[in-house]
Coordinates of C-alpha atoms in Angstrom, one line a residue:
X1 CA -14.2 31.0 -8.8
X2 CA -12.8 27.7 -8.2
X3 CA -9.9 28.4 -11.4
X4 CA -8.8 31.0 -9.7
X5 CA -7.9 29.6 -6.0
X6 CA -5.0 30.2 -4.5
X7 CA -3.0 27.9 -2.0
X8 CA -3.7 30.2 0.9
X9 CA -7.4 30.1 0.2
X10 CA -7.5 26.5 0.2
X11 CA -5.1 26.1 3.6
X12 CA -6.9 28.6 5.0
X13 CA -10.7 26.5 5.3
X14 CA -13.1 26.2 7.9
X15 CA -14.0 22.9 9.8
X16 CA -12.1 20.0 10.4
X17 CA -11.6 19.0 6.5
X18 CA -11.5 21.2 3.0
X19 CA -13.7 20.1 0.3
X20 CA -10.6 19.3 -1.3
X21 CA -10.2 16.4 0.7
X22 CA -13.3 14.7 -0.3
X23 CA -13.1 14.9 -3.7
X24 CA -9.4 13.2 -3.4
X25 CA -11.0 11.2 -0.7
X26 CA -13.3 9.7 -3.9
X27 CA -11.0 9.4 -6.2
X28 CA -8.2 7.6 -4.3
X29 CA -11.6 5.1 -3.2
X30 CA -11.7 4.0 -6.6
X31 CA -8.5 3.6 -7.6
X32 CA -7.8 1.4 -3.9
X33 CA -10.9 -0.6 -5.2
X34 CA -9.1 -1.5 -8.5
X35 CA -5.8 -1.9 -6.7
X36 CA -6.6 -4.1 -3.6
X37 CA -9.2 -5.9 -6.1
X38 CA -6.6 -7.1 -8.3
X39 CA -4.1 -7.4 -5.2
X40 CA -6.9 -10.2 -3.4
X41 CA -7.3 -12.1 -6.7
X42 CA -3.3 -12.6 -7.9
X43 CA -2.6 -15.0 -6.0
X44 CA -5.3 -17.4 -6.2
X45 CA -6.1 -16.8 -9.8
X46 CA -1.9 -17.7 -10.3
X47 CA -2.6 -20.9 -8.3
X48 CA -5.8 -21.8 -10.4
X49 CA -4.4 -25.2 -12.1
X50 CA -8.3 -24.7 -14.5
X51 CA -8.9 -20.9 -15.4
X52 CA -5.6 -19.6 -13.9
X53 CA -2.0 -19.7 -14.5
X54 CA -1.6 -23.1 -13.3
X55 CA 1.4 -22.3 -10.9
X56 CA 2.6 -24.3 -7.7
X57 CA 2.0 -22.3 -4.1
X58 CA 6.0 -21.8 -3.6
X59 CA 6.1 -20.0 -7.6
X60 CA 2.0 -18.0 -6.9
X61 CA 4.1 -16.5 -4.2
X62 CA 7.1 -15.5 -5.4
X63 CA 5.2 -13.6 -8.3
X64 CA 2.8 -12.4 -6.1
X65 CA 6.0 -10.8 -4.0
X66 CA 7.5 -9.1 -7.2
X67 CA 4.5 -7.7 -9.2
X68 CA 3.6 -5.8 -5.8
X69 CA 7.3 -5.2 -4.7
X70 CA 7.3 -3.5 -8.5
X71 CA 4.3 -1.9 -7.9
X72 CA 5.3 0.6 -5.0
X73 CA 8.7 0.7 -7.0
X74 CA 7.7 2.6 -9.8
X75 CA 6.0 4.7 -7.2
X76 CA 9.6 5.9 -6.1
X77 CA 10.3 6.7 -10.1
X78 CA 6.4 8.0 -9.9
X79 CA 7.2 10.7 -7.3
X80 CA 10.2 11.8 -8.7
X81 CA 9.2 12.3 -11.9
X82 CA 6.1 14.2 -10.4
X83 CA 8.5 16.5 -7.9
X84 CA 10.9 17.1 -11.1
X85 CA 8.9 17.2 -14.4
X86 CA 4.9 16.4 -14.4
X87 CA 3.4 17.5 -11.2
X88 CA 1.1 15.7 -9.2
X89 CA -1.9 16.3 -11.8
X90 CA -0.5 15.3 -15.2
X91 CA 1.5 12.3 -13.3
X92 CA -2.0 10.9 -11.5
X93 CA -4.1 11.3 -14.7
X94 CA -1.1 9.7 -16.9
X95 CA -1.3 6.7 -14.2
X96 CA -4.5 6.5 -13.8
X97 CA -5.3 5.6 -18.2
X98 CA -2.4 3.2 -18.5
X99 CA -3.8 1.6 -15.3
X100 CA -6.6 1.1 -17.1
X101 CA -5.1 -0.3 -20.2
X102 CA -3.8 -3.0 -18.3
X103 CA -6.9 -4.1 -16.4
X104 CA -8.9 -4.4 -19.9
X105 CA -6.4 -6.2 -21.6
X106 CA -6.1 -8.8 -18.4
X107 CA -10.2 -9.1 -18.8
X108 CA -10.1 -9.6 -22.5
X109 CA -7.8 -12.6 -22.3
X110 CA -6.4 -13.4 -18.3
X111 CA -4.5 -16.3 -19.5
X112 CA -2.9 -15.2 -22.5
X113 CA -2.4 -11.2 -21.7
X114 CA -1.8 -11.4 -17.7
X115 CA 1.8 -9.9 -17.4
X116 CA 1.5 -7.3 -19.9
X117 CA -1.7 -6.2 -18.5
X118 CA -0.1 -6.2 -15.0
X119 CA 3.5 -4.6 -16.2
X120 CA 0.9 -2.0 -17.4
X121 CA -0.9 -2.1 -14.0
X122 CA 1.9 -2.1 -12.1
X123 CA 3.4 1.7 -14.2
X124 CA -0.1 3.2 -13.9
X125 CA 0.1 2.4 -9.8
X126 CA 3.6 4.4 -9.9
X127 CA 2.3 7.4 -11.5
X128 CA -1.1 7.8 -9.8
X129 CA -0.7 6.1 -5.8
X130 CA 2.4 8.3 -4.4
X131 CA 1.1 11.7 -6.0
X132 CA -2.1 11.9 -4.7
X133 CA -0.8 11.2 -1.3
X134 CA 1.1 14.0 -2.0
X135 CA -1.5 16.5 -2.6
X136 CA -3.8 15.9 0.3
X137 CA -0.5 17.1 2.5
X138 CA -0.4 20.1 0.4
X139 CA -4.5 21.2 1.3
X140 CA -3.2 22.3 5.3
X141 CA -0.3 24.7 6.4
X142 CA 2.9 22.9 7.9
X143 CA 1.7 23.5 11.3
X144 CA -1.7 22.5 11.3
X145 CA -2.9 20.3 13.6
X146 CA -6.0 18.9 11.7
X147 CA -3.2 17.6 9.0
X148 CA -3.6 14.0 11.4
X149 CA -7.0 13.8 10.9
X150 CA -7.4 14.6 7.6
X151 CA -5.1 11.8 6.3
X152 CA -7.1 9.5 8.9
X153 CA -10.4 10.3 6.8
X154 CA -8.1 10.3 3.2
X155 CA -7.1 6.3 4.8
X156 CA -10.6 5.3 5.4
X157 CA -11.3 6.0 1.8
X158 CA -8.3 3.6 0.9
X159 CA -10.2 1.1 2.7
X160 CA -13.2 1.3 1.8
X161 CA -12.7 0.9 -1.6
X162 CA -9.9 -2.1 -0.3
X163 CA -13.3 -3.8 0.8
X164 CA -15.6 -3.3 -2.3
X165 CA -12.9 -4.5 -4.3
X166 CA -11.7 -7.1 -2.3
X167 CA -15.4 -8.7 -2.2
X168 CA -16.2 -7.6 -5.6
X169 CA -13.4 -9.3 -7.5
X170 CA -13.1 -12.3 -5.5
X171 CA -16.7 -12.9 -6.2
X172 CA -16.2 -12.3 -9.3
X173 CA -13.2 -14.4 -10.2
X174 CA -14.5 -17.1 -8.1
X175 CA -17.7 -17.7 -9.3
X176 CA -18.9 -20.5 -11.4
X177 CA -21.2 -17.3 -13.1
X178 CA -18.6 -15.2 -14.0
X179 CA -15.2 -15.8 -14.0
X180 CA -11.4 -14.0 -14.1
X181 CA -12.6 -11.9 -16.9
X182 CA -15.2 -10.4 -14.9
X183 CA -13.2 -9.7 -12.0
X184 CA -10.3 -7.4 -13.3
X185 CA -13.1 -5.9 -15.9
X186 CA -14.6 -4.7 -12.6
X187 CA -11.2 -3.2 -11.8
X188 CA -11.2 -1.5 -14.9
X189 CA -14.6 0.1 -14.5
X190 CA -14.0 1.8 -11.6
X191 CA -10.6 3.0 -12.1
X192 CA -12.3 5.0 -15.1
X193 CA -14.9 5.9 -12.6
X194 CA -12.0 7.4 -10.4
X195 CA -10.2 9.3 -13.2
X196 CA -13.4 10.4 -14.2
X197 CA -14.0 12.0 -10.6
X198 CA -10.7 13.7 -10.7
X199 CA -11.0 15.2 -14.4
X200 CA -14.4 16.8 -13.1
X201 CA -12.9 18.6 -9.5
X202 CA -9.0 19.3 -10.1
X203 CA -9.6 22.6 -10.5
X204 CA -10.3 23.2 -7.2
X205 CA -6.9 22.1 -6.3
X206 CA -6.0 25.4 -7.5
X207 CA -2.4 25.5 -7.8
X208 CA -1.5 22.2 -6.2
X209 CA -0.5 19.7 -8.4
X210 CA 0.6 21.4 -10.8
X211 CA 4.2 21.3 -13.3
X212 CA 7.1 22.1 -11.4
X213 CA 8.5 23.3 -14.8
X214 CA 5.8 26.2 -15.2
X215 CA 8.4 29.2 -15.4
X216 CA 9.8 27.2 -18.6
X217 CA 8.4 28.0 -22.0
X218 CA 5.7 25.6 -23.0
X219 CA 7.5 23.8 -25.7
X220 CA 10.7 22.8 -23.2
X221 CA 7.9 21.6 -21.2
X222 CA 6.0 20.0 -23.5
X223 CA 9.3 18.5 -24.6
X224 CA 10.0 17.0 -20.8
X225 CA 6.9 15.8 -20.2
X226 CA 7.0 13.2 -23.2
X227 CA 10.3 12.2 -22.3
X228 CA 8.1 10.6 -18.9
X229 CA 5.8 9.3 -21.1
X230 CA 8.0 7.3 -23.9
X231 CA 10.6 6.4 -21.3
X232 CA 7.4 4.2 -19.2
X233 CA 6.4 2.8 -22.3
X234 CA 9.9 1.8 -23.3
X235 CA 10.3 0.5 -20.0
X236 CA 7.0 -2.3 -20.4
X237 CA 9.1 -5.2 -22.1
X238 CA 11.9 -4.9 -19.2
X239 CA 9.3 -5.4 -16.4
X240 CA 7.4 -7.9 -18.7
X241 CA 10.8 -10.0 -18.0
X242 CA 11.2 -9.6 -14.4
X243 CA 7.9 -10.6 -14.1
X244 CA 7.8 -13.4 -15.9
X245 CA 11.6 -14.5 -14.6
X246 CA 11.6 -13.6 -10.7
X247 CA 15.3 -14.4 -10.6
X248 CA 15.5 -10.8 -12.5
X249 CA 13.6 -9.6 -9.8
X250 CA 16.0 -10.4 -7.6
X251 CA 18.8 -8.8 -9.9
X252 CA 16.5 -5.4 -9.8
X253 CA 15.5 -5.3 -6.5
X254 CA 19.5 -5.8 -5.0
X255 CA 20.1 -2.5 -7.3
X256 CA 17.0 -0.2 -6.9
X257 CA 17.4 -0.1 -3.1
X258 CA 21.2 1.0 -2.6
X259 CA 20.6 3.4 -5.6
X260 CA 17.5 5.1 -3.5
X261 CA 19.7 5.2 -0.5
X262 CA 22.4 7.4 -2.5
X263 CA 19.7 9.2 -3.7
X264 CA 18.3 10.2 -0.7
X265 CA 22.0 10.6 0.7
X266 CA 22.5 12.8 -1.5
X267 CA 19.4 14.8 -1.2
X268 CA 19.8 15.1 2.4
X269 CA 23.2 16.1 2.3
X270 CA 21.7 19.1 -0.2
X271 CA 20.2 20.1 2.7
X272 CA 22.1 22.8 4.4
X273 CA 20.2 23.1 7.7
X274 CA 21.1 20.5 10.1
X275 CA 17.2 20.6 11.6
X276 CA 16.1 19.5 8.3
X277 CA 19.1 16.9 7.8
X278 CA 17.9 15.6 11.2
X279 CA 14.4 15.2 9.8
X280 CA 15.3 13.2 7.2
X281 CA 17.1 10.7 9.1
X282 CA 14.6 10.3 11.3
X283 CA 12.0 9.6 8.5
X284 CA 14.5 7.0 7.1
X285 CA 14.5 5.4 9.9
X286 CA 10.5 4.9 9.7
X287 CA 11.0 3.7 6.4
X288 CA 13.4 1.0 7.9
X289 CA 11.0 -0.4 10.0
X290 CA 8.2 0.2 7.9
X291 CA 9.8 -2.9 5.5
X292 CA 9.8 -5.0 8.6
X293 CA 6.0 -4.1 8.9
X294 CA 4.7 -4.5 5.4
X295 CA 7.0 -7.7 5.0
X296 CA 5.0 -9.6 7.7
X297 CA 1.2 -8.0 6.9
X298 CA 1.4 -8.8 2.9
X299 CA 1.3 -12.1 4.3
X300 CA -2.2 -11.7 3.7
X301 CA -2.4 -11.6 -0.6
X302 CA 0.1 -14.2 -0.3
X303 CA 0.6 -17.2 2.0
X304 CA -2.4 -16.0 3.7
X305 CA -4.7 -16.1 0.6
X306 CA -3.7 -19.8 -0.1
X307 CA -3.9 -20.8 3.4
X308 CA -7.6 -19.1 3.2
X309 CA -8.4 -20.7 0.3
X310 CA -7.1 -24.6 1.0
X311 CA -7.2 -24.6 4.9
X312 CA -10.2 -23.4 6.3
X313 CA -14.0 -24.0 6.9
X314 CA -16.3 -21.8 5.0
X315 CA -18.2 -21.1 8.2
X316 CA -17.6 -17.6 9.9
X317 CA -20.5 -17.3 13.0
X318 CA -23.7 -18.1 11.8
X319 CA -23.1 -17.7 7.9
X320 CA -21.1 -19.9 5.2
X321 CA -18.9 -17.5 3.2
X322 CA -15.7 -17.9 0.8
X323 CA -12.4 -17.6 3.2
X324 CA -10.7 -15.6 0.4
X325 CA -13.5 -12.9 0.5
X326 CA -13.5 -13.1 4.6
X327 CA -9.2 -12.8 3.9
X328 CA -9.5 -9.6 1.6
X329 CA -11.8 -7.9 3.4
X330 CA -11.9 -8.3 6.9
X331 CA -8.9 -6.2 7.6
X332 CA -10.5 -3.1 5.5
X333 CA -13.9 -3.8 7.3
X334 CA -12.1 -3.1 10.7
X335 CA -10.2 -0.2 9.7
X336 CA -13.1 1.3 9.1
X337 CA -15.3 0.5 12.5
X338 CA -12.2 1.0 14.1
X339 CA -10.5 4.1 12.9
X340 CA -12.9 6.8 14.3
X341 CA -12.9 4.7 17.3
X342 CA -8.7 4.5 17.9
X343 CA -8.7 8.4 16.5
X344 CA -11.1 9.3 19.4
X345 CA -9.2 7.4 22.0
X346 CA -6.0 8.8 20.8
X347 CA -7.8 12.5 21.5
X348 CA -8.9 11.3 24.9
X349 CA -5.4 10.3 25.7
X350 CA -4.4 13.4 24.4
X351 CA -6.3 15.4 26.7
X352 CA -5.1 13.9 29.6
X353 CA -1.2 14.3 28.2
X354 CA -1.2 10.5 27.9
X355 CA -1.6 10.0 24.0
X356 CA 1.5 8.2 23.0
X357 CA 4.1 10.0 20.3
X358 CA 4.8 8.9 17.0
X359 CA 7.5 6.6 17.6
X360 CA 5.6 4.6 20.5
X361 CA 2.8 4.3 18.3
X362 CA 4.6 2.3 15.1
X363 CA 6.1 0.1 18.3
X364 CA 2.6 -0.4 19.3
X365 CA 1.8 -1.8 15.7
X366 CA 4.5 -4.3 15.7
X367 CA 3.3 -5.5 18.9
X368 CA -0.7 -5.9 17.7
X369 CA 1.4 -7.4 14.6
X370 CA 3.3 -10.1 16.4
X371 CA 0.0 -11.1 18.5
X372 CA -1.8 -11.1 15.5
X373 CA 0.2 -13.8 14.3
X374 CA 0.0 -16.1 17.0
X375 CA -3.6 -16.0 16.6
X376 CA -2.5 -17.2 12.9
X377 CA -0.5 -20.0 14.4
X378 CA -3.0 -20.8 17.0
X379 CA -5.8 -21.8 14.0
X380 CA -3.7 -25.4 14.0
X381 CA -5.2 -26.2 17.1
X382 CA -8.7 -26.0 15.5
X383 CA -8.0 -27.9 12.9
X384 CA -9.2 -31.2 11.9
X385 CA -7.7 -34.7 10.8
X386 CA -8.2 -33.1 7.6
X387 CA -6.0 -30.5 8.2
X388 CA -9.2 -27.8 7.8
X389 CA -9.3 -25.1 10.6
X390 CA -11.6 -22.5 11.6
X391 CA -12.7 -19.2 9.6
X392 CA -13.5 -17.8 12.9
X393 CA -10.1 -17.6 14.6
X394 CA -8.4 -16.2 11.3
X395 CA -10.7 -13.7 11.5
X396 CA -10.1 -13.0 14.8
X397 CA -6.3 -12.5 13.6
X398 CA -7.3 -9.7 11.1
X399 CA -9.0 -7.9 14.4
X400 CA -5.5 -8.1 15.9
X401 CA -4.1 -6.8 12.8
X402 CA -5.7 -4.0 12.0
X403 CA -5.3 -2.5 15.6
X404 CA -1.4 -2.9 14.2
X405 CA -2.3 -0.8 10.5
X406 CA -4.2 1.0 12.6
X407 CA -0.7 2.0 14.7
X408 CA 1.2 2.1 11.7
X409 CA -0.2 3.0 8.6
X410 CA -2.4 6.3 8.6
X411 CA 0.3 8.0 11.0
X412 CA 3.2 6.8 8.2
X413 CA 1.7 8.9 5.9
X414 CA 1.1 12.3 7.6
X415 CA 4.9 12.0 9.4
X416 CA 6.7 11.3 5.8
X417 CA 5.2 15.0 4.9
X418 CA 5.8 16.3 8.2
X419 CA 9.4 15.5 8.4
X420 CA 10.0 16.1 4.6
X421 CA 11.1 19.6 2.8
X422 CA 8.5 20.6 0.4
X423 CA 10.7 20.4 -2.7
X424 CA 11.3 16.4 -1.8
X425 CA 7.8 15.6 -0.8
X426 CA 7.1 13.7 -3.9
X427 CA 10.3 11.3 -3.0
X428 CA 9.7 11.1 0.5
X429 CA 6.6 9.9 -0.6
X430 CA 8.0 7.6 -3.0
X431 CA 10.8 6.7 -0.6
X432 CA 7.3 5.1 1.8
X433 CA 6.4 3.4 -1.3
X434 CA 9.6 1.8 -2.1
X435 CA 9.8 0.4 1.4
X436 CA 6.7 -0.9 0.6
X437 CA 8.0 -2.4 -2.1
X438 CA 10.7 -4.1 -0.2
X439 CA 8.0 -5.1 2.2
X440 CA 6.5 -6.9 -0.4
X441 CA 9.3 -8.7 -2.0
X442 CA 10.4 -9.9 1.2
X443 CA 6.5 -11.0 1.9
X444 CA 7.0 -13.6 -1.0
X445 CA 10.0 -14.8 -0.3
X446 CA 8.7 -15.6 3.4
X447 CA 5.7 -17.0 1.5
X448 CA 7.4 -19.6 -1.3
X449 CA 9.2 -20.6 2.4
X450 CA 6.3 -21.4 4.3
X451 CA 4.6 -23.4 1.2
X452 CA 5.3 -27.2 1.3
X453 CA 8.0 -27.9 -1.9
X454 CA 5.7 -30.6 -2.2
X455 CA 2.2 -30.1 -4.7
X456 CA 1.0 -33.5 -3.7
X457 CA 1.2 -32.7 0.2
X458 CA -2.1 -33.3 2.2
X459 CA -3.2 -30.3 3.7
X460 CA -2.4 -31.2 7.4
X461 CA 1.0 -30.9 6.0
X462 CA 0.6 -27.4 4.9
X463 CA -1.4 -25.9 7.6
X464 CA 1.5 -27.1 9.6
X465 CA 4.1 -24.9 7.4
X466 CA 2.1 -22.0 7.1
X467 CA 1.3 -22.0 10.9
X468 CA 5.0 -22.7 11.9
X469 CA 6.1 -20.0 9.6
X470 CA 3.4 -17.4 11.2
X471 CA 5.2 -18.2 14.3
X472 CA 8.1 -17.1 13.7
X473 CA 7.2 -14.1 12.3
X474 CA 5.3 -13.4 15.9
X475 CA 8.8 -13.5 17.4
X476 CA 10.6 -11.3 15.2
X477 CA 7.2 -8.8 15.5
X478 CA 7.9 -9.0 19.0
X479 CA 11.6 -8.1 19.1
X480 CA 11.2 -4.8 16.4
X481 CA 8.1 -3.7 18.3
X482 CA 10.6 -4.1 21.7
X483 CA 13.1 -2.1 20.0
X484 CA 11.6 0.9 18.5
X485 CA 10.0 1.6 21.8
X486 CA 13.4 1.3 23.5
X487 CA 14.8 3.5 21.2
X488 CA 12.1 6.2 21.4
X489 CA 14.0 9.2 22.7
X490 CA 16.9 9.2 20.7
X491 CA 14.6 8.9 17.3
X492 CA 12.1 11.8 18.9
X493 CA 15.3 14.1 18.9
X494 CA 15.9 13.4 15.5
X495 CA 12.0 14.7 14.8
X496 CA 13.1 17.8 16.6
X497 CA 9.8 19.6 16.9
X498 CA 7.6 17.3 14.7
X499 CA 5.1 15.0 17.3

């Protein structure tokens, strides 16, 4: 029965969610669990001078900046190759192996095969994190209005796995029982666990997902589709580089951008209705201020990891815990007590006409955003003559935070497919990534500045950088946050209809 469903039959469900959804719901669990695992550990395990890489702070974060600014790259060239060749089906499962590859070969040997297990990671992320995104848009009609909630539920499955994995392989990697090895073996595991999950249910995904190029003959298909697959492999020794060399990221990242502009320039101007042109515009502008937003909050697998793991007491209430676990899981801990919570006040609001539109709402983030760090700047007050500070006002930062994701994040996602044709969801949704991406570069680079140039400084001298640092990025949170909400009504005509 399940072969055999059509698109209708799926949009057309009873309740609040499809079936559907769950089963994605799993399988993008899994996969965030292997992703935000690997994502907690990078850092620290670069920075470990025994068992790690044996890098300084300033060089931990610049790498740390351009494996993840590569990472939601390739999920730009992931979504395209999806709209134009694989579909979303072929494309996730393709990403999901290769993901896979790379973890084992970082598990078998973390010193020696590190950057070409994590130029494999980082093609595997492309292929599998911008098409599943993707298909959950696809399960409601255009104008449903349960399309909110359902990627509400979809982004509490992204954090939830965030939090096993960011306990998990932190544990893992940290522990005088285990080691590296064990933590990006864990990755592997349950990335097979997650491709597993999906080989068992995409059939009742019915038609979504599936090759854009089905009307061809099988062979010019066929043909197409291993193009994709040889032209990623080819592509591993020229990521291997950047990696290893982040002036080349610097070289790839000035090009990607302005070529993903033109592209998207060029796709909108494809667009002969002016209502849809308008859309687009207005979605590029979310993506704007979306690289503000993730520049700033990947503080936290960057400077923020370092700062957890040199700078702070490993006493949170009444317990003794590792910072680094407390820093790669707290945020994913509050998204998920606080989502249902900040989804039901949005509906009270709602009710009474007084829920606050799309635009407001990403001002609203950068506000939590700039607050939240001045609660990270305010931990040098609780320091000591050591220059060790207390677990339990960062934490209280990662509450502020999350109210900010919370603002941000889950609404990003539904309003890239709202305000995006159907033939250019894929790189709409890769377009989200790549600011991402951007995000994340610049979240190095804002992290090798706030690390002292100097290994031998005390740590009083670093809590001091990293806290003035957090400062200033309180101010400039401040000033976008001021300005999108100033700007509200001339970006909500852009939306035309879309809330």
């Amino acid at each position: 029965m399940e072969q055999n469903l059509t698109l209708e039959q799926i949009q057309n469900f009873e309740g609040k969610y499809p079936k559907q959804l769950w089963y994605l719901f799993l399988v993008e669990m899994w996969e965030r669990f292997c992703f935000y695992g690997m994502r907690g550990v990078l850092t620290i395990f670069m920075a470990d001078q025994v068992l790690g890489l044996s890098l300084s702070d300033k060089e931990a974060n610049l790498k740390y900046g351009a494996i993840q600014a590569f990472v939601y790259a390739f999920t730009f060239i992931g979504g395209i190759f999806a709209d134009k060749i694989l579909g979303f089906k072929k494309s996730l499962v393709f990403g999901g192996i290769v993901m896979i590859l790379g973890n084992l070969l970082i598990a078998f040997s973390p010193q020696e095969m590190f950057y070409l297990g994590i130029t494999l990671s980082i093609i595997g992320t492309g292929f599998f994190k911008p098409n599943i995104s993707s298909m959950v848009g696809e399960l409601y009609h255009e104008d449903d209005s349960r399309r909110d909630a359902g990627f509400g539920l979809f982004y509490s499955g992204i954090n939830i796995g965030a939090l096993l994995g960011g306990a998990v392989c932190v544990y893992f990697g940290t522990s005088k029982d285990y080691g590296w090895s064990y933590s990006f073996l864990s990755a592997a595991v349950v990335m097979v666990i997650g491709l597993v999950t999906f080989m068992l249910t995409k059939k009742s995904l019915g038609p979504i997902g599936d090759s854009p190029l089905i009307e061809l003959p099988k062979s010019k298909r066929t043909t197409k589709e291993l193009a994709v697959y040889i032209g990623s492999l080819i592509s591993i020794p020229l990521i291997f580089m950047m990696i290893k060399n982040t002036d080349y990221t610097d070289y790839f990242m000035y090009t990607i951008g302005p070529l993903a502009i033109l592209y998207f320039l060029f796709e909108t101007y494809k667009e002969h209705e002016i209502k849809a042109q308008k859309k687009l515009i207005a979605a590029f502008v979310f993506i704007i201020f979306s690289i503000i937003f993730w520049a700033f909050f990947e503080q936290s697998g960057g400077s923020l990891a370092l700062f957890a793991k040199d700078n702070l007491h490993p006493n949170l209430l009444f317990f003794e815990i590792n910072p680094n676990i407390i820093n790669n899981t707290a945020n994913s801990l509050f998204v998920i007590i606080f989502s249902p919570i900040l989804g039901l006040i949005w509906l009270a609001m709602a009710k009474k006409k007084l829920e606050p539109n799309t635009v407001i709402k990403f001002g609203l983030g950068f506000l939590f955003l700039a607050a939240a760090f001045y609660v990270f700047y305010y931990t040098r007050f609780f320091a000591d003559v050591n220059g060790i500070t207390s677990l339990n006002v960062f934490t209280l930062a990662y509450l502020v935070i999350t109210f900010g994701e919370l603002c941000l994040s889950p609404i990003g996602l539904s309003i890239m497919t709202k305000l995006s044709p159907k033939r250019l969801s894929g790189m709409m949704m890769g377009m989200w990534f790549l600011a991402s991406a951007y995000g994340q570069y610049a979240a190095g680079l804002l992290g090798a500045g706030m690390s002292s140039p100097d290994e031998n400084a005390s740590l009083l001298t670093k809590l001091q950088g990293y806290t003035d640092g957090y400062y200033q990025l309180a101010i400039y949170a401040l000033i976008a946050g001021v300005v999108l909400i100033v700007f509200t009504p001339l970006i909500k005509k852009l939306m035309q209809e879309v809330k």
